[in-house]
Amino acid sequence: MASTFIASLDFARKEIVIYFDIPIFIMSIIGGCLNLIIFLSLKTFRQSSCAFYLTIKSAYDLGLTIESLLPYIMRWGFGTDWGLQSLFFCKIRNGMATVFQSGSITCLCLAVIDQYFATCSRVHWRKCCNIKLAHRLTAIFTIIWILQGIPYVVFYNHIISPSTNTTACEITNEKFNEYLIYGYYFTISNLLPFISIIFGFMAYYNARYLTHRTVPLIRHELDKQLTVMVLVQVLINFCTVLPFSTANMLKKITATSSDPIFQAKISFAASVTLSFYYLSCASPFYTYICVSQRFRQQLKYVLFEMHIKRYWQERIIHNQIAVEITTNV
């Protein structure tokens, strides 16, 4: 009975991976690349500290998609676990995943805090929103998350289960496992989304009164656009990160349970919430498209006016030159 129930959960997990996670992977790659193209192509975004945070977040999301979601799909969708085939990949995968995951949440948190200061009525608070400070904060937090990822490389190892005689990529240090439960999943993973929610609503409140302040029209429209974009993304992130961190915390706490059915249920719940967490990596571009008409116009301008049209013009000029050279010869 137990083996049949566990097998049914494994089958359900495989179906979720094939019909949900694979489309999420494709959407995340396409959306992340388009986000980077738009943010890096327009001077308006390159000079904005909030847009800089969103650009780095897009890069982190792409890294997490390729480094974490792809191996997850291969493992549960096609039965190929790269972490078991290579001890190096077992170690480096988990270390890089926490850097990308923490970096993405941090950048979103910094972006919404930046928009709160940008929409404040006090001038000296608005001065906190500058691109140089954004570069420094991003570098500092990146270093912090890389340092936090080092123990993952050290303490993740191959473990052979005595009951099933199967190999798994697991933590071999009890103290670090406790840190993951109470320090990372319970504290960091929950604290950053709550901070983002608080500052997001305060930024939205400030943005409603931007029309009464003496700010340039271009800056006014940009602040309204970015505030809506980050607020909706914060709400999505809040709804996807909290279930993921809660399920993984419970999975770590109950890892010593001897009930196979209970373990299978917890593992399945952690898998489902992980799939929804990856949705937060795939959603930014499509969220921006839905909530911001200005972003849709910027997408059209960047793709068709700046890149595709310019490419065809350069190709036509090149062909004309080639024809002239051939004719003269």
mmCIF file of C-alpha atoms in Angstrom:
data_model
loop_
_atom_site.group_PDB
_atom_site.id
_atom_site.type_symbol
_atom_site.label_atom_id
_atom_site.label_comp_id
_atom_site.label_asym_id
_atom_site.label_seq_id
_atom_site.Cartn_x
_atom_site.Cartn_y
_atom_site.Cartn_z
ATOM 1 C CA MET A 1 0.000 0.000 0.000
ATOM 2 C CA ALA A 2 2.765 2.430 0.976
ATOM 3 C CA SER A 3 4.834 1.668 -2.093
ATOM 4 C CA THR A 4 1.813 2.207 -4.356
ATOM 5 C CA PHE A 5 1.026 5.570 -2.750
ATOM 6 C CA ILE A 6 4.658 6.709 -3.018
ATOM 7 C CA ALA A 7 4.785 5.594 -6.649
ATOM 8 C CA SER A 8 1.620 7.606 -7.395
ATOM 9 C CA LEU A 9 3.212 10.739 -5.865
ATOM 10 C CA ASP A 10 6.360 10.202 -7.935
ATOM 11 C CA PHE A 11 4.235 9.871 -11.076
ATOM 12 C CA ALA A 12 2.321 13.057 -10.197
ATOM 13 C CA ARG A 13 5.625 14.877 -9.634
ATOM 14 C CA LYS A 14 6.885 13.735 -13.036
ATOM 15 C CA GLU A 15 3.692 14.977 -14.708
ATOM 16 C CA ILE A 16 4.033 18.362 -12.991
ATOM 17 C CA VAL A 17 7.629 18.652 -14.150
ATOM 18 C CA ILE A 18 6.805 17.808 -17.774
ATOM 19 C CA TYR A 19 3.635 19.871 -18.172
ATOM 20 C CA PHE A 20 4.388 22.768 -15.788
ATOM 21 C CA ASP A 21 8.117 23.130 -15.153
ATOM 22 C CA ILE A 22 9.274 22.705 -18.769
ATOM 23 C CA PRO A 23 6.988 25.553 -19.994
ATOM 24 C CA ILE A 24 8.165 27.614 -17.000
ATOM 25 C CA PHE A 25 11.774 26.967 -18.048
ATOM 26 C CA ILE A 26 11.101 28.134 -21.626
ATOM 27 C CA MET A 27 9.165 31.199 -20.449
ATOM 28 C CA SER A 28 11.896 32.093 -17.967
ATOM 29 C CA ILE A 29 14.677 31.939 -20.574
ATOM 30 C CA ILE A 30 12.736 34.013 -23.113
ATOM 31 C CA GLY A 31 11.452 36.534 -20.565
ATOM 32 C CA GLY A 32 14.789 36.925 -18.816
ATOM 33 C CA CYS A 33 16.646 37.566 -22.076
ATOM 34 C CA LEU A 34 14.044 40.115 -23.220
ATOM 35 C CA ASN A 35 14.228 41.881 -19.857
ATOM 36 C CA LEU A 36 18.003 42.195 -20.152
ATOM 37 C CA ILE A 37 17.730 43.479 -23.740
ATOM 38 C CA ILE A 38 15.193 46.156 -22.802
ATOM 39 C CA PHE A 39 16.871 47.313 -19.585
ATOM 40 C CA LEU A 40 20.321 47.470 -21.190
ATOM 41 C CA SER A 41 19.178 49.069 -24.467
ATOM 42 C CA LEU A 42 17.338 52.117 -23.117
ATOM 43 C CA LYS A 43 19.271 54.977 -21.541
ATOM 44 C CA THR A 44 16.275 55.734 -19.302
ATOM 45 C CA PHE A 45 16.668 52.367 -17.603
ATOM 46 C CA ARG A 46 20.482 52.385 -17.583
ATOM 47 C CA GLN A 47 20.460 55.613 -15.549
ATOM 48 C CA SER A 48 17.817 54.411 -13.080
ATOM 49 C CA SER A 49 18.954 52.700 -9.884
ATOM 50 C CA CYS A 50 15.660 50.786 -9.574
ATOM 51 C CA ALA A 51 15.959 49.519 -13.152
ATOM 52 C CA PHE A 52 19.547 48.502 -12.397
ATOM 53 C CA TYR A 53 18.327 46.299 -9.535
ATOM 54 C CA LEU A 54 15.718 44.757 -11.842
ATOM 55 C CA THR A 55 18.415 44.130 -14.464
ATOM 56 C CA ILE A 56 20.609 42.275 -11.985
ATOM 57 C CA LYS A 57 17.552 40.377 -10.734
ATOM 58 C CA SER A 58 16.860 39.242 -14.307
ATOM 59 C CA ALA A 59 20.437 37.972 -14.570
ATOM 60 C CA TYR A 60 20.089 36.111 -11.262
ATOM 61 C CA ASP A 61 16.779 34.585 -12.393
ATOM 62 C CA LEU A 62 18.367 33.377 -15.624
ATOM 63 C CA GLY A 63 21.240 31.847 -13.665
ATOM 64 C CA LEU A 64 18.852 30.099 -11.276
ATOM 65 C CA THR A 65 16.754 28.791 -14.169
ATOM 66 C CA ILE A 66 19.714 27.285 -15.998
ATOM 67 C CA GLU A 67 21.667 26.099 -12.959
ATOM 68 C CA SER A 68 18.795 24.832 -10.781
ATOM 69 C CA LEU A 69 15.571 24.380 -12.741
ATOM 70 C CA LEU A 70 17.177 22.536 -15.666
ATOM 71 C CA PRO A 71 18.824 19.845 -13.449
ATOM 72 C CA TYR A 72 15.549 19.575 -11.521
ATOM 73 C CA ILE A 73 13.660 18.893 -14.770
ATOM 74 C CA MET A 74 16.248 16.339 -15.851
ATOM 75 C CA ARG A 75 16.063 14.567 -12.491
ATOM 76 C CA TRP A 76 12.324 14.319 -11.921
ATOM 77 C CA GLY A 77 11.134 14.484 -15.516
ATOM 78 C CA PHE A 78 13.658 12.223 -17.233
ATOM 79 C CA GLY A 79 15.344 10.297 -14.401
ATOM 80 C CA THR A 80 18.825 11.798 -14.922
ATOM 81 C CA ASP A 81 20.327 13.221 -11.733
ATOM 82 C CA TRP A 82 23.506 15.131 -12.565
ATOM 83 C CA GLY A 83 24.168 15.631 -8.842
ATOM 84 C CA LEU A 84 24.597 11.883 -8.352
ATOM 85 C CA GLN A 85 26.813 11.475 -11.392
ATOM 86 C CA SER A 86 29.280 14.109 -10.183
ATOM 87 C CA LEU A 87 30.225 15.051 -6.610
ATOM 88 C CA PHE A 88 31.494 18.410 -7.902
ATOM 89 C CA PHE A 89 28.096 19.202 -9.432
ATOM 90 C CA CYS A 90 26.368 18.036 -6.232
ATOM 91 C CA LYS A 91 28.364 20.618 -4.280
ATOM 92 C CA ILE A 92 28.479 23.507 -6.747
ATOM 93 C CA ARG A 93 24.794 23.256 -7.748
ATOM 94 C CA ASN A 94 23.517 23.942 -4.248
ATOM 95 C CA GLY A 95 26.065 26.680 -3.595
ATOM 96 C CA MET A 96 25.243 28.521 -6.800
ATOM 97 C CA ALA A 97 21.505 28.042 -6.297
ATOM 98 C CA THR A 98 21.542 29.869 -2.965
ATOM 99 C CA VAL A 99 23.586 32.738 -4.474
ATOM 100 C CA PHE A 100 21.152 33.186 -7.386
ATOM 101 C CA GLN A 101 18.070 32.690 -5.235
ATOM 102 C CA SER A 102 19.146 35.048 -2.437
ATOM 103 C CA GLY A 103 20.505 37.585 -4.918
ATOM 104 C CA SER A 104 17.221 37.678 -6.836
ATOM 105 C CA ILE A 105 15.111 38.247 -3.714
ATOM 106 C CA THR A 106 17.578 40.866 -2.431
ATOM 107 C CA CYS A 107 17.567 42.806 -5.718
ATOM 108 C CA LEU A 108 13.759 42.914 -5.725
ATOM 109 C CA CYS A 109 13.816 44.107 -2.112
ATOM 110 C CA LEU A 110 16.378 46.817 -2.956
ATOM 111 C CA ALA A 111 14.355 47.857 -6.004
ATOM 112 C CA VAL A 112 11.172 48.412 -4.028
ATOM 113 C CA ILE A 113 13.053 50.254 -1.250
ATOM 114 C CA ASP A 114 14.682 52.391 -3.944
ATOM 115 C CA GLN A 115 11.259 53.252 -5.367
ATOM 116 C CA TYR A 116 10.007 54.195 -1.926
ATOM 117 C CA PHE A 117 12.830 56.715 -1.544
ATOM 118 C CA ALA A 118 12.426 57.891 -5.156
ATOM 119 C CA THR A 119 8.753 58.744 -4.564
ATOM 120 C CA CYS A 120 9.272 60.392 -1.155
ATOM 121 C CA SER A 121 8.425 64.080 -0.764
ATOM 122 C CA ARG A 122 11.690 64.813 1.064
ATOM 123 C CA VAL A 123 14.489 65.792 -1.295
ATOM 124 C CA HIS A 124 17.369 64.366 0.762
ATOM 125 C CA TRP A 125 15.688 60.946 0.760
ATOM 126 C CA ARG A 126 15.334 61.036 -3.013
ATOM 127 C CA LYS A 127 19.086 61.614 -3.229
ATOM 128 C CA CYS A 128 19.571 58.073 -1.871
ATOM 129 C CA CYS A 129 18.404 56.796 -5.258
ATOM 130 C CA ASN A 130 21.530 56.958 -7.357
ATOM 131 C CA ILE A 131 23.207 54.492 -9.650
ATOM 132 C CA LYS A 132 26.545 54.529 -7.812
ATOM 133 C CA LEU A 133 24.918 53.456 -4.542
ATOM 134 C CA ALA A 134 23.026 50.743 -6.448
ATOM 135 C CA HIS A 135 26.310 49.392 -7.841
ATOM 136 C CA ARG A 136 27.874 49.292 -4.380
ATOM 137 C CA LEU A 137 24.900 47.668 -2.636
ATOM 138 C CA THR A 138 24.602 45.037 -5.349
ATOM 139 C CA ALA A 139 28.312 44.222 -5.093
ATOM 140 C CA ILE A 140 28.163 44.034 -1.269
ATOM 141 C CA PHE A 141 25.151 41.716 -1.171
ATOM 142 C CA THR A 142 26.574 39.560 -3.953
ATOM 143 C CA ILE A 143 29.737 39.045 -1.901
ATOM 144 C CA ILE A 144 27.628 38.242 1.188
ATOM 145 C CA TRP A 145 25.601 35.601 -0.653
ATOM 146 C CA ILE A 146 28.727 34.087 -2.227
ATOM 147 C CA LEU A 147 30.251 33.750 1.246
ATOM 148 C CA GLN A 148 27.012 32.181 2.464
ATOM 149 C CA GLY A 149 27.212 29.708 -0.423
ATOM 150 C CA ILE A 150 30.671 28.421 0.508
ATOM 151 C CA PRO A 151 29.375 26.088 3.284
ATOM 152 C CA TYR A 152 27.077 24.478 0.715
ATOM 153 C CA VAL A 153 30.138 23.462 -1.299
ATOM 154 C CA VAL A 154 31.808 22.121 1.843
ATOM 155 C CA PHE A 155 28.954 20.264 3.548
ATOM 156 C CA TYR A 156 26.991 18.801 0.631
ATOM 157 C CA ASN A 157 28.222 15.274 -0.105
ATOM 158 C CA HIS A 158 27.110 11.939 -1.510
ATOM 159 C CA ILE A 159 25.393 9.800 1.138
ATOM 160 C CA ILE A 160 24.450 6.138 0.724
ATOM 161 C CA SER A 161 21.165 5.258 2.426
ATOM 162 C CA PRO A 162 21.525 2.051 4.516
ATOM 163 C CA SER A 163 17.867 1.113 4.046
ATOM 164 C CA THR A 164 17.507 1.625 0.281
ATOM 165 C CA ASN A 165 21.204 1.428 -0.696
ATOM 166 C CA THR A 166 20.763 4.472 -2.926
ATOM 167 C CA THR A 167 23.038 7.510 -3.196
ATOM 168 C CA ALA A 168 21.760 11.006 -2.404
ATOM 169 C CA CYS A 169 23.276 14.501 -2.424
ATOM 170 C CA GLU A 170 22.665 15.698 1.144
ATOM 171 C CA ILE A 171 24.113 17.882 3.924
ATOM 172 C CA THR A 172 26.569 16.065 6.193
ATOM 173 C CA ASN A 173 26.872 18.745 8.919
ATOM 174 C CA GLU A 174 24.137 19.001 11.558
ATOM 175 C CA LYS A 175 24.962 22.587 12.579
ATOM 176 C CA PHE A 176 24.743 23.821 8.999
ATOM 177 C CA ASN A 177 21.466 21.944 8.570
ATOM 178 C CA GLU A 178 20.085 23.827 11.593
ATOM 179 C CA TYR A 179 21.240 27.101 10.062
ATOM 180 C CA LEU A 180 19.361 26.281 6.866
ATOM 181 C CA ILE A 181 16.170 25.560 8.818
ATOM 182 C CA TYR A 182 16.120 28.500 11.217
ATOM 183 C CA GLY A 183 18.599 30.948 9.727
ATOM 184 C CA TYR A 184 17.835 30.746 6.013
ATOM 185 C CA TYR A 185 14.386 29.255 5.380
ATOM 186 C CA PHE A 186 12.713 30.609 8.530
ATOM 187 C CA THR A 187 14.442 34.024 8.788
ATOM 188 C CA ILE A 188 16.050 35.267 5.569
ATOM 189 C CA SER A 189 13.603 33.713 3.086
ATOM 190 C CA ASN A 190 10.621 35.106 5.009
ATOM 191 C CA LEU A 191 12.061 38.444 6.147
ATOM 192 C CA LEU A 192 12.987 39.810 2.706
ATOM 193 C CA PRO A 193 9.506 39.253 1.176
ATOM 194 C CA PHE A 194 7.871 40.934 4.194
ATOM 195 C CA ILE A 195 10.204 43.928 3.886
ATOM 196 C CA SER A 196 9.421 44.104 0.176
ATOM 197 C CA ILE A 197 5.672 44.072 0.828
ATOM 198 C CA ILE A 198 5.900 46.888 3.399
ATOM 199 C CA PHE A 199 8.050 49.179 1.251
ATOM 200 C CA GLY A 200 6.040 48.266 -1.847
ATOM 201 C CA PHE A 201 2.784 49.576 -0.423
ATOM 202 C CA MET A 202 4.516 52.672 0.960
ATOM 203 C CA ALA A 203 6.005 53.351 -2.488
ATOM 204 C CA TYR A 204 2.581 52.890 -4.074
ATOM 205 C CA TYR A 205 1.100 55.361 -1.574
ATOM 206 C CA ASN A 206 3.823 57.895 -2.438
ATOM 207 C CA ALA A 207 3.372 57.373 -6.184
ATOM 208 C CA ARG A 208 -0.304 58.324 -5.962
ATOM 209 C CA TYR A 209 0.716 61.867 -5.002
ATOM 210 C CA LEU A 210 3.546 62.339 -7.505
ATOM 211 C CA THR A 211 1.381 64.646 -9.645
ATOM 212 C CA HIS A 212 1.361 67.218 -6.824
ATOM 213 C CA ARG A 213 5.155 67.473 -6.720
ATOM 214 C CA THR A 214 7.534 69.467 -8.853
ATOM 215 C CA VAL A 215 9.383 66.659 -10.618
ATOM 216 C CA PRO A 216 10.249 66.407 -14.333
ATOM 217 C CA LEU A 217 7.566 64.728 -16.432
ATOM 218 C CA ILE A 218 9.925 61.995 -17.674
ATOM 219 C CA ARG A 219 11.011 61.152 -14.111
ATOM 220 C CA HIS A 220 7.385 61.267 -12.967
ATOM 221 C CA GLU A 221 6.284 58.743 -15.607
ATOM 222 C CA LEU A 222 9.309 56.505 -14.980
ATOM 223 C CA ASP A 223 8.653 56.428 -11.223
ATOM 224 C CA LYS A 224 5.006 55.539 -11.754
ATOM 225 C CA GLN A 225 5.954 52.799 -14.193
ATOM 226 C CA LEU A 226 8.663 51.245 -12.005
ATOM 227 C CA THR A 227 6.533 51.469 -8.857
ATOM 228 C CA VAL A 228 3.697 49.483 -10.436
ATOM 229 C CA MET A 229 6.139 46.972 -11.953
ATOM 230 C CA VAL A 230 7.980 46.240 -8.698
ATOM 231 C CA LEU A 231 4.820 46.242 -6.557
ATOM 232 C CA VAL A 232 3.091 43.561 -8.638
ATOM 233 C CA GLN A 233 6.312 41.544 -8.798
ATOM 234 C CA VAL A 234 6.659 41.811 -4.998
ATOM 235 C CA LEU A 235 3.147 40.406 -4.546
ATOM 236 C CA ILE A 236 3.913 37.478 -6.862
ATOM 237 C CA ASN A 237 7.227 36.881 -5.127
ATOM 238 C CA PHE A 238 5.539 36.949 -1.707
ATOM 239 C CA CYS A 239 2.973 34.335 -2.764
ATOM 240 C CA THR A 240 5.600 31.983 -4.230
ATOM 241 C CA VAL A 241 8.560 32.315 -1.857
ATOM 242 C CA LEU A 242 6.753 31.863 1.462
ATOM 243 C CA PRO A 243 5.193 28.445 0.632
ATOM 244 C CA PHE A 244 8.542 27.303 -0.780
ATOM 245 C CA SER A 245 10.546 28.317 2.313
ATOM 246 C CA THR A 246 7.902 26.882 4.679
ATOM 247 C CA ALA A 247 7.766 23.513 2.892
ATOM 248 C CA ASN A 248 11.556 23.213 2.781
ATOM 249 C CA MET A 249 11.844 24.136 6.455
ATOM 250 C CA LEU A 250 9.358 21.372 7.336
ATOM 251 C CA LYS A 251 11.216 18.947 5.072
ATOM 252 C CA LYS A 252 14.502 19.649 6.882
ATOM 253 C CA ILE A 253 12.888 19.401 10.341
ATOM 254 C CA THR A 254 11.140 16.090 9.600
ATOM 255 C CA ALA A 255 14.071 14.521 7.716
ATOM 256 C CA THR A 256 14.579 11.967 10.521
ATOM 257 C CA SER A 257 10.990 10.656 10.381
ATOM 258 C CA SER A 258 10.781 6.917 9.783
ATOM 259 C CA ASP A 259 7.312 7.041 8.191
ATOM 260 C CA PRO A 260 7.847 6.611 4.403
ATOM 261 C CA ILE A 261 4.358 7.878 3.507
ATOM 262 C CA PHE A 262 4.802 11.024 5.578
ATOM 263 C CA GLN A 263 8.234 11.613 4.028
ATOM 264 C CA ALA A 264 6.762 11.161 0.558
ATOM 265 C CA LYS A 265 4.000 13.695 1.280
ATOM 266 C CA ILE A 266 6.467 16.287 2.613
ATOM 267 C CA SER A 267 8.806 15.728 -0.330
ATOM 268 C CA PHE A 268 5.922 16.094 -2.783
ATOM 269 C CA ALA A 269 4.753 19.309 -1.088
ATOM 270 C CA ALA A 270 8.289 20.723 -1.242
ATOM 271 C CA SER A 271 8.458 19.790 -4.933
ATOM 272 C CA VAL A 272 5.146 21.500 -5.756
ATOM 273 C CA THR A 273 6.085 24.694 -3.905
ATOM 274 C CA LEU A 274 9.473 24.658 -5.658
ATOM 275 C CA SER A 275 7.700 24.586 -9.021
ATOM 276 C CA PHE A 276 5.650 27.614 -8.007
ATOM 277 C CA TYR A 277 8.801 29.323 -6.762
ATOM 278 C CA TYR A 278 10.322 28.981 -10.231
ATOM 279 C CA LEU A 279 7.228 30.783 -11.465
ATOM 280 C CA SER A 280 8.552 33.905 -9.725
ATOM 281 C CA CYS A 281 11.694 33.634 -11.878
ATOM 282 C CA ALA A 282 9.684 33.328 -15.103
ATOM 283 C CA SER A 283 7.011 35.928 -14.355
ATOM 284 C CA PRO A 284 8.812 39.337 -14.273
ATOM 285 C CA PHE A 285 8.819 40.043 -18.018
ATOM 286 C CA TYR A 286 5.214 38.922 -18.492
ATOM 287 C CA THR A 287 4.175 40.857 -15.387
ATOM 288 C CA TYR A 288 5.756 44.044 -16.726
ATOM 289 C CA ILE A 289 4.020 43.515 -20.070
ATOM 290 C CA CYS A 290 0.615 43.116 -18.400
ATOM 291 C CA VAL A 291 0.759 46.000 -15.903
ATOM 292 C CA SER A 292 2.679 48.662 -17.840
ATOM 293 C CA GLN A 293 1.582 50.053 -21.197
ATOM 294 C CA ARG A 294 4.801 52.074 -21.295
ATOM 295 C CA PHE A 295 6.853 48.888 -20.987
ATOM 296 C CA ARG A 296 4.961 47.377 -23.921
ATOM 297 C CA GLN A 297 5.817 50.433 -26.000
ATOM 298 C CA GLN A 298 9.446 50.210 -24.907
ATOM 299 C CA LEU A 299 9.545 46.529 -25.863
ATOM 300 C CA LYS A 300 8.185 47.319 -29.322
ATOM 301 C CA TYR A 301 10.640 50.180 -29.785
ATOM 302 C CA VAL A 302 13.686 48.192 -28.631
ATOM 303 C CA LEU A 303 12.948 45.066 -30.665
ATOM 304 C CA PHE A 304 11.663 46.588 -33.899
ATOM 305 C CA GLU A 305 13.215 50.057 -34.053
ATOM 306 C CA MET A 306 16.551 49.592 -32.319
ATOM 307 C CA HIS A 307 17.496 46.050 -33.284
ATOM 308 C CA ILE A 308 15.464 44.376 -36.059
ATOM 309 C CA LYS A 309 15.013 47.487 -38.221
ATOM 310 C CA ARG A 310 18.632 48.539 -37.750
ATOM 311 C CA TYR A 311 19.807 45.014 -38.591
ATOM 312 C CA TRP A 312 17.888 45.008 -41.898
ATOM 313 C CA GLN A 313 19.088 48.524 -42.762
ATOM 314 C CA GLU A 314 22.704 47.521 -42.189
ATOM 315 C CA ARG A 315 22.174 44.378 -44.243
ATOM 316 C CA ILE A 316 20.635 46.348 -47.132
ATOM 317 C CA ILE A 317 23.528 48.840 -47.074
ATOM 318 C CA HIS A 318 26.024 45.981 -47.014
ATOM 319 C CA ASN A 319 24.319 44.308 -49.995
ATOM 320 C CA GLN A 320 24.254 47.590 -51.929
ATOM 321 C CA ILE A 321 27.974 48.086 -51.342
ATOM 322 C CA ALA A 322 28.658 44.517 -52.435
ATOM 323 C CA VAL A 323 26.626 45.050 -55.628
ATOM 324 C CA GLU A 324 28.457 48.307 -56.414
ATOM 325 C CA ILE A 325 31.830 46.648 -55.956
ATOM 326 C CA THR A 326 30.789 43.758 -58.197
ATOM 327 C CA THR A 327 29.477 46.163 -60.876
ATOM 328 C CA ASN A 328 32.650 48.271 -60.849
ATOM 329 C CA VAL A 329 34.769 45.180 -61.222
#
